[in-house]
Every structure is written in C-alpha cells, then in structure tokens.
Amino acid sequence: MKKEIYLPLLCLLFFNLSFAQSYDDLISQAEKQYQDQAYEESTKTYLQAFDLKTDQSAGDLY
C-alpha cells in the first residue's frame, strides 16, 4: 500500500524539480540576454557619441 502512495508522489516531486530547474535556466538565460542587449546598446551609444565628437573635431581642422 505504501508503494502505491509514494510512487506518484515521487513522480510528482521529480517533475516539480525538473520543471523548477528548467524555469531557473529560462530565467537566467533571459537575464543574460537582457544584460547583453543593454551592454550592446550602451556600447552603440558610446560609439555614436565618439563618432560625433571626432566628426566635430575633424570639421574644426578644415
């Protein structure tokens, strides 16, 4: 009788643990993607500002 009760509970526990692990993986992947995107945007903004600065200084030379 105990085996009949514990087997579904064990399966349910295993399913919950595997789901929690995959959910954690999804969250960490989304966080990494967000950080990569934020870094890329800040780098692009910095490079655009640098280009504007060099364009202005090059214009001053002429």
Short mmCIF file of C-alpha atoms in Angstrom, two decimals:
data_model
loop_
_atom_site.label_atom_id
_atom_site.label_comp_id
_atom_site.label_asym_id
_atom_site.label_seq_id
_atom_site.Cartn_x
_atom_site.Cartn_y
_atom_site.Cartn_z
CA MET A 1 0.00 0.00 0.00
CA LYS A 2 2.82 2.44 0.82
CA LYS A 3 4.41 1.80 -2.55
CA GLU A 4 1.19 2.80 -4.29
CA ILE A 5 1.13 6.14 -2.45
CA TYR A 6 4.82 7.04 -2.64
CA LEU A 7 5.36 6.29 -6.31
CA PRO A 8 3.01 9.05 -7.62
CA LEU A 9 4.37 11.45 -5.00
CA LEU A 10 7.92 10.64 -6.07
CA CYS A 11 7.00 11.20 -9.73
CA LEU A 12 5.34 14.48 -8.85
CA LEU A 13 8.38 15.60 -6.86
CA PHE A 14 10.70 14.69 -9.72
CA PHE A 15 8.51 16.58 -12.20
CA ASN A 16 8.45 19.66 -9.96
CA LEU A 17 12.22 19.61 -9.51
CA SER A 18 12.87 19.25 -13.23
CA PHE A 19 10.36 21.99 -14.01
CA ALA A 20 11.95 24.29 -11.42
CA GLN A 21 15.39 23.66 -12.91
CA SER A 22 14.23 24.41 -16.44
CA TYR A 23 12.40 27.51 -15.18
CA ASP A 24 15.58 28.71 -13.45
CA ASP A 25 17.50 28.09 -16.67
CA LEU A 26 14.96 30.12 -18.62
CA ILE A 27 15.16 33.00 -16.14
CA SER A 28 18.96 33.06 -16.15
CA GLN A 29 19.02 32.90 -19.96
CA ALA A 30 16.60 35.84 -20.16
CA GLU A 31 18.68 37.83 -17.66
CA LYS A 32 21.85 37.18 -19.64
CA GLN A 33 20.13 38.19 -22.87
CA TYR A 34 18.89 41.40 -21.23
CA GLN A 35 22.39 42.22 -19.93
CA ASP A 36 23.94 41.52 -23.32
CA GLN A 37 21.37 43.74 -25.02
CA ALA A 38 21.89 46.55 -22.51
CA TYR A 39 25.68 46.31 -22.96
CA GLU A 40 25.30 46.37 -26.73
CA GLU A 41 23.04 49.42 -26.62
CA SER A 42 25.36 51.31 -24.26
CA THR A 43 28.35 50.47 -26.44
CA LYS A 44 26.48 51.64 -29.54
CA THR A 45 25.53 54.90 -27.80
CA TYR A 46 29.13 55.45 -26.70
CA LEU A 47 30.45 54.80 -30.20
CA GLN A 48 27.89 57.14 -31.72
CA ALA A 49 28.90 59.87 -29.27
CA PHE A 50 32.57 59.21 -30.07
CA ASP A 51 31.84 59.46 -33.81
CA LEU A 52 30.06 62.78 -33.31
CA LYS A 53 32.98 64.06 -31.26
CA THR A 54 35.53 63.03 -33.88
CA ASP A 55 33.38 64.45 -36.69
CA GLN A 56 33.22 67.79 -34.93
CA SER A 57 36.93 67.85 -34.27
CA ALA A 58 37.66 66.87 -37.87
CA GLY A 59 35.38 69.68 -39.03
CA ASP A 60 37.39 72.11 -36.95
CA LEU A 61 40.58 71.13 -38.75
CA TYR A 62 39.32 72.28 -42.15
#
